[in-house]
Coordinates of C-alpha atoms and ligand atoms in Angstrom, one line a residue:
Chain A
K1 CA 20.9 -162.0 -72.9
D2 CA 21.8 -160.3 -69.6
M3 CA 23.9 -157.1 -69.8
L4 CA 27.2 -157.4 -68.0
V5 CA 28.6 -154.1 -66.7
V6 CA 32.2 -154.9 -66.5
G7 CA 33.4 -151.5 -65.4
V8 CA 32.8 -147.7 -64.7
A9 CA 34.9 -145.1 -66.5
H10 CA 35.3 -141.6 -65.7
D11 CA 37.0 -138.5 -67.3
T12 CA 37.4 -135.1 -65.8
N13 CA 39.4 -133.4 -68.7
V14 CA 36.0 -132.8 -70.3
A15 CA 34.3 -129.7 -71.7
K16 CA 30.7 -129.6 -72.9
V17 CA 30.2 -127.5 -75.9
A18 CA 27.0 -126.3 -77.3
I19 CA 26.4 -124.3 -80.6
L20 CA 22.8 -123.2 -80.1
S21 CA 20.2 -122.8 -82.9
V22 CA 22.2 -124.3 -85.8
P23 CA 20.2 -124.7 -88.9
D24 CA 18.7 -128.2 -89.2
R25 CA 19.4 -128.7 -92.7
P26 CA 21.9 -131.2 -94.6
G27 CA 25.5 -130.2 -94.5
V28 CA 25.5 -128.4 -91.1
A29 CA 27.0 -131.2 -89.0
Y30 CA 29.6 -131.7 -91.7
N31 CA 30.5 -128.0 -91.6
I32 CA 30.9 -127.9 -87.9
F33 CA 32.9 -131.1 -87.3
S34 CA 35.2 -130.9 -90.4
R35 CA 36.3 -127.3 -89.3
L36 CA 37.1 -128.7 -85.8
A37 CA 39.0 -131.7 -87.3
V38 CA 40.8 -129.6 -89.6
E39 CA 42.3 -127.6 -86.5
G40 CA 43.2 -131.0 -85.1
I41 CA 40.5 -130.8 -82.3
N42 CA 39.6 -134.2 -80.8
V43 CA 35.8 -134.5 -80.3
D44 CA 34.6 -137.1 -77.8
M45 CA 30.7 -137.2 -77.6
I46 CA 28.6 -135.7 -80.3
V47 CA 25.0 -135.5 -79.0
Q48 CA 22.3 -134.0 -81.1
T49 CA 18.5 -134.3 -81.3
N50 CA 15.9 -132.3 -83.3
K51 CA 12.3 -131.4 -83.5
E52 CA 10.1 -130.2 -86.3
L53 CA 11.8 -126.7 -86.1
N54 CA 14.3 -125.3 -88.4
V55 CA 17.1 -125.2 -85.8
T56 CA 18.5 -127.4 -83.2
D57 CA 21.5 -127.4 -80.8
M58 CA 24.6 -129.1 -81.5
V59 CA 26.3 -130.5 -78.4
F60 CA 29.7 -132.2 -78.3
S61 CA 32.5 -132.7 -75.8
T62 CA 36.2 -132.0 -76.2
S63 CA 39.2 -132.0 -73.9
R64 CA 39.4 -129.1 -71.4
D65 CA 42.9 -128.4 -72.9
D66 CA 41.3 -127.4 -76.2
V67 CA 38.6 -125.0 -74.8
V68 CA 40.3 -121.8 -76.0
R69 CA 40.7 -122.9 -79.5
V70 CA 37.3 -124.6 -79.6
R71 CA 35.6 -121.4 -78.5
E72 CA 37.3 -119.6 -81.4
I73 CA 36.4 -122.2 -84.1
A74 CA 32.9 -122.7 -82.8
E75 CA 32.1 -119.0 -82.7
A76 CA 33.4 -118.6 -86.3
V77 CA 31.3 -121.4 -87.4
A78 CA 28.3 -120.1 -85.5
Q79 CA 28.6 -116.8 -87.2
D80 CA 29.0 -118.3 -90.7
L81 CA 25.8 -120.5 -90.1
G82 CA 23.8 -117.7 -88.6
A83 CA 23.5 -119.9 -85.5
G84 CA 23.1 -118.7 -81.9
D85 CA 25.4 -118.7 -78.9
V86 CA 28.2 -120.9 -78.3
L87 CA 28.1 -122.2 -74.5
I88 CA 31.1 -123.9 -73.1
D89 CA 31.1 -125.6 -69.5
D90 CA 34.4 -126.8 -68.4
T91 CA 33.1 -127.9 -65.0
V92 CA 31.6 -131.1 -66.3
A93 CA 33.0 -134.7 -66.2
K94 CA 32.0 -137.8 -68.1
I95 CA 30.8 -141.0 -66.3
S96 CA 30.2 -144.1 -68.2
I97 CA 29.2 -147.7 -67.4
V98 CA 30.9 -150.1 -69.9
G99 CA 29.6 -153.6 -70.7
A100 CA 27.9 -155.7 -73.3
G101 CA 24.4 -156.5 -74.5
M102 CA 22.9 -153.3 -73.2
V103 CA 20.1 -153.1 -76.0
S104 CA 18.8 -156.4 -75.0
N105 CA 18.7 -155.5 -71.4
P106 CA 16.4 -152.4 -71.0
G107 CA 17.0 -152.0 -67.4
V108 CA 20.7 -151.4 -67.4
A109 CA 20.7 -147.8 -68.4
A110 CA 17.9 -147.2 -65.9
R111 CA 20.0 -148.6 -63.2
M112 CA 22.9 -146.2 -64.0
F113 CA 20.4 -143.4 -63.8
E114 CA 18.9 -144.7 -60.6
A115 CA 22.3 -144.7 -59.0
L116 CA 22.9 -141.1 -60.0
A117 CA 19.3 -140.1 -59.0
E118 CA 19.9 -141.6 -55.5
E119 CA 22.8 -139.4 -55.2
D120 CA 20.8 -136.3 -56.3
I121 CA 23.1 -135.8 -59.2
N122 CA 21.6 -134.1 -62.2
I123 CA 22.3 -135.8 -65.6
Q124 CA 23.3 -133.1 -68.2
V125 CA 23.9 -135.2 -71.3
I126 CA 23.3 -138.7 -72.2
S127 CA 24.7 -140.8 -75.0
T128 CA 24.5 -144.5 -75.5
S129 CA 25.9 -147.3 -77.5
E130 CA 25.5 -151.2 -77.2
I131 CA 28.5 -151.2 -75.0
K132 CA 28.6 -148.0 -73.1
V133 CA 26.1 -145.6 -71.3
S134 CA 27.8 -142.1 -70.9
C135 CA 26.6 -139.2 -69.0
L136 CA 27.9 -135.7 -68.4
I137 CA 27.4 -134.4 -64.9
A138 CA 28.9 -131.7 -62.8
E139 CA 32.5 -132.5 -62.0
E140 CA 32.0 -132.0 -58.3
H141 CA 30.0 -135.0 -58.2
I142 CA 32.2 -137.4 -60.1
K143 CA 33.6 -139.2 -57.0
R144 CA 30.3 -139.8 -55.5
A145 CA 28.9 -140.9 -58.9
A146 CA 31.6 -143.3 -59.6
Q147 CA 31.3 -144.8 -56.0
A148 CA 27.4 -145.1 -56.5
L149 CA 27.9 -147.0 -59.8
H150 CA 30.4 -149.4 -58.4
R151 CA 27.9 -150.2 -55.6
K152 CA 24.9 -150.4 -57.8
F153 CA 26.6 -152.8 -60.3
Q154 CA 28.7 -154.6 -57.6
L155 CA 31.9 -153.8 -58.9
D156 CA 35.1 -153.6 -57.1
A157 CA 36.6 -150.2 -56.9
V158 CA 39.6 -151.7 -58.5
K159 CA 37.8 -152.2 -61.8
S160 CA 37.3 -148.4 -62.3
M161 CA 39.2 -147.3 -65.3
E162 CA 40.1 -143.9 -66.9
A163 CA 37.6 -143.2 -69.8
Chain B
K1 CA 46.2 -143.9 -84.5
D2 CA 44.0 -143.9 -87.5
M3 CA 40.4 -144.7 -87.0
L4 CA 39.6 -147.8 -89.1
V5 CA 36.0 -147.9 -90.3
V6 CA 35.4 -151.6 -90.8
G7 CA 31.7 -151.4 -91.6
V8 CA 28.3 -149.6 -92.1
A9 CA 25.4 -150.8 -90.2
H10 CA 21.8 -149.8 -90.8
D11 CA 18.5 -150.6 -89.1
T12 CA 15.1 -149.7 -90.5
N13 CA 13.0 -151.2 -87.7
V14 CA 13.5 -147.9 -85.7
A15 CA 11.2 -145.3 -84.1
K16 CA 12.4 -142.0 -82.7
V17 CA 10.6 -141.0 -79.5
A18 CA 10.8 -137.7 -77.9
I19 CA 9.4 -136.6 -74.6
L20 CA 9.4 -132.8 -74.8
S21 CA 10.1 -130.5 -71.9
V22 CA 10.9 -133.0 -69.3
P23 CA 12.0 -131.4 -66.0
D24 CA 15.8 -131.1 -65.9
R25 CA 16.4 -132.3 -62.3
P26 CA 17.7 -135.6 -60.8
G27 CA 15.5 -138.7 -61.2
V28 CA 13.8 -137.9 -64.3
A29 CA 15.9 -140.1 -66.6
Y30 CA 15.6 -142.7 -64.0
N31 CA 11.7 -142.3 -64.0
I32 CA 11.5 -142.5 -67.8
F33 CA 13.7 -145.5 -68.5
S34 CA 12.8 -147.6 -65.5
R35 CA 9.1 -147.4 -66.5
L36 CA 10.1 -148.5 -70.0
A37 CA 12.3 -151.3 -68.8
V38 CA 9.6 -152.6 -66.5
E39 CA 7.4 -152.9 -69.4
G40 CA 10.1 -154.9 -71.2
I41 CA 10.7 -152.1 -73.8
N42 CA 14.2 -152.4 -75.5
V43 CA 15.5 -149.0 -75.8
D44 CA 18.3 -148.6 -78.3
M45 CA 19.7 -145.0 -78.4
I46 CA 19.3 -142.6 -75.6
V47 CA 20.2 -139.0 -76.6
Q48 CA 19.7 -136.1 -74.3
T49 CA 21.4 -132.7 -74.2
N50 CA 20.5 -129.7 -71.9
K51 CA 20.8 -125.9 -71.4
E52 CA 20.6 -123.7 -68.4
L53 CA 16.7 -124.0 -68.5
N54 CA 14.7 -126.1 -66.1
V55 CA 13.5 -128.4 -69.0
T56 CA 14.9 -130.3 -71.7
D57 CA 13.8 -133.0 -74.4
M58 CA 14.6 -136.7 -73.8
V59 CA 15.0 -138.4 -77.0
F60 CA 15.4 -142.2 -77.5
S61 CA 14.9 -144.8 -80.1
T62 CA 13.0 -148.1 -79.8
S63 CA 11.9 -150.8 -82.2
R64 CA 8.8 -149.9 -84.4
D65 CA 7.2 -152.9 -83.2
D66 CA 6.8 -151.3 -79.7
V67 CA 5.5 -147.9 -80.7
V68 CA 1.9 -148.5 -79.6
R69 CA 3.0 -149.5 -76.1
V70 CA 5.8 -146.8 -76.0
R71 CA 3.3 -144.1 -76.8
E72 CA 1.2 -145.3 -73.9
I73 CA 4.1 -145.4 -71.5
A74 CA 5.6 -142.1 -72.6
E75 CA 2.4 -140.2 -72.4
A76 CA 1.8 -141.5 -69.0
V77 CA 5.3 -140.6 -67.9
A78 CA 5.0 -137.2 -69.4
Q79 CA 1.7 -136.6 -67.5
D80 CA 3.2 -137.6 -64.2
L81 CA 6.3 -135.4 -64.9
G82 CA 4.3 -132.3 -66.0
A83 CA 6.3 -132.8 -69.2
G84 CA 5.2 -131.7 -72.7
D85 CA 4.2 -133.6 -75.8
V86 CA 5.3 -137.1 -76.9
L87 CA 6.5 -137.2 -80.4
I88 CA 7.0 -140.4 -82.3
D89 CA 8.4 -140.8 -85.7
D90 CA 8.4 -144.3 -87.2
T91 CA 9.8 -143.1 -90.5
V92 CA 13.2 -142.9 -89.4
A93 CA 16.1 -145.3 -89.9
K94 CA 19.5 -145.7 -88.1
I95 CA 22.8 -145.5 -89.9
S96 CA 26.1 -146.1 -88.4
I97 CA 29.7 -146.4 -89.1
V98 CA 31.6 -148.9 -86.9
G99 CA 35.2 -149.0 -86.4
A100 CA 37.9 -148.2 -83.8
G101 CA 39.8 -145.3 -82.5
M102 CA 37.4 -142.6 -83.4
V103 CA 38.4 -140.2 -80.7
S104 CA 42.0 -140.0 -81.8
N105 CA 40.8 -139.4 -85.4
P106 CA 38.7 -136.2 -85.5
G107 CA 37.9 -136.3 -89.0
V108 CA 36.0 -139.6 -89.1
A109 CA 32.7 -138.4 -87.9
A110 CA 33.0 -135.4 -90.2
R111 CA 33.6 -137.7 -93.2
M112 CA 30.3 -139.5 -92.3
F113 CA 28.5 -136.2 -92.2
E114 CA 30.1 -135.3 -95.4
A115 CA 28.8 -138.3 -97.1
L116 CA 25.2 -137.8 -96.0
A117 CA 25.5 -134.1 -96.8
E118 CA 26.7 -134.9 -100.3
E119 CA 23.4 -136.9 -100.7
D120 CA 21.3 -134.0 -99.2
I121 CA 20.3 -136.2 -96.4
N122 CA 19.4 -134.3 -93.2
I123 CA 20.7 -135.8 -90.0
Q124 CA 18.0 -135.8 -87.2
V125 CA 19.9 -137.3 -84.5
I126 CA 23.6 -138.2 -83.8
S127 CA 25.1 -140.3 -81.0
T128 CA 28.7 -141.3 -80.8
S129 CA 31.0 -143.8 -79.0
E130 CA 34.5 -144.7 -79.5
I131 CA 33.7 -147.4 -81.9
K132 CA 30.5 -146.0 -83.5
V133 CA 28.9 -143.0 -84.9
S134 CA 25.0 -143.4 -85.3
C135 CA 22.6 -141.1 -87.0
L136 CA 18.9 -141.2 -87.4
I137 CA 17.8 -140.0 -91.0
A138 CA 14.5 -140.4 -92.8
E139 CA 14.0 -144.0 -93.8
E140 CA 13.4 -143.2 -97.5
H141 CA 17.2 -142.2 -97.8
I142 CA 18.6 -145.2 -96.1
K143 CA 19.9 -147.0 -99.3
R144 CA 21.4 -143.9 -100.7
A145 CA 23.1 -143.2 -97.3
A146 CA 24.5 -146.6 -96.9
Q147 CA 25.8 -146.6 -100.4
A148 CA 27.4 -143.2 -99.9
L149 CA 29.2 -144.4 -96.7
H150 CA 30.5 -147.5 -98.4
R151 CA 32.0 -145.3 -101.2
K152 CA 33.3 -142.6 -98.7
F153 CA 35.0 -145.2 -96.6
Q154 CA 35.9 -147.6 -99.5
L155 CA 34.1 -150.4 -98.0
D156 CA 32.8 -153.4 -100.0
A157 CA 29.1 -153.5 -100.1
V158 CA 29.4 -157.0 -98.7
K159 CA 30.6 -155.7 -95.4
S160 CA 27.4 -154.0 -94.7
M161 CA 25.7 -155.4 -91.6
E162 CA 22.5 -155.2 -89.9
A163 CA 22.6 -152.8 -87.0
Ligands
LIG201 C1 21.9 -130.3 -87.2 C2 22.6 -131.0 -88.3 O1 22.9 -132.3 -87.9 C3 22.0 -131.1 -89.6 N1 20.5 -131.7 -89.6 C4 22.7 -131.8 -90.6 O2 22.1 -132.6 -91.2 O3 23.8 -131.7 -90.8
LIG202 C1 16.7 -134.8 -68.1 C2 17.3 -135.8 -66.9 O1 18.4 -136.5 -67.7 C3 17.7 -135.1 -65.7 N1 18.4 -134.2 -65.9 C4 18.0 -136.3 -64.8 O2 19.1 -136.2 -64.2 O3 17.3 -137.2 -64.7

């Protein structure tokens, strides 16, 4: 039942994109991501929550190489949807722990967060799956973050892999 | 390079938990999830974004069976952190498409969102990985959602699996 963390992955070719205050109604996610897809933009993480309001923020990550085009597309979409600002941060990096059986081991994500907290690194975005916990952090911290995770999960540096 | 969607997974034993207005500073994610882990609470999705504010909302999903204890823990944590309300919605269900190679195929998530949009189903939470796109929707829509995804991705009903 134990989660086995087998590696730490990181990616610095990452930009965090937020379209603020998109309408929280059917069809909006489809609108945004079909328009990005049609332009050939690869989207990595899509992270969205909501509350009992009529709007929410849509956050996703793309390659830094696509930032200029993503901004164009996102601003056009935001205008059509009557959404708010488009915020793009190309100084973030993605760090992940990769393994198996995370759901049955509640402490694993907490341990990753502990490692980052001990380094005083702020976690900007979190997204999880059964085999991966991914965080966006400031790129300047990526080396320390990766080292801290290797120590926390007792992994050899050689197991680190490109995300 | 094509994303192959091999199945649709759904789970109705799901509760969506939001701790609103948690401080956006190092150590907060660790605080929340270590306290849940120590109580033996299995957390499935963790979904968090942020903006240039000092606070953000922490959203995660747990089993409905744990709702009473999760509320207790989350409210205690919220108090200690000086956070806002704890919102729990136990009328949500999780629906996912499962496959491979999603990052290299930008249209896959968009197609899932299209299927849900065509059914007029609102997407409350989105979380992605390379092999899975998961959404939280109202439980009342779960059957239609699963059927729509099977049709959209041309899967036999028999391939549907418990999340
Ligand atoms: C915000 C977005 O996800 C919207 N709720 C939709 O269903 O498309
Ligand atoms: C909100 C929470 O993720 C916080 N930013 C942390 O680093 O713990």
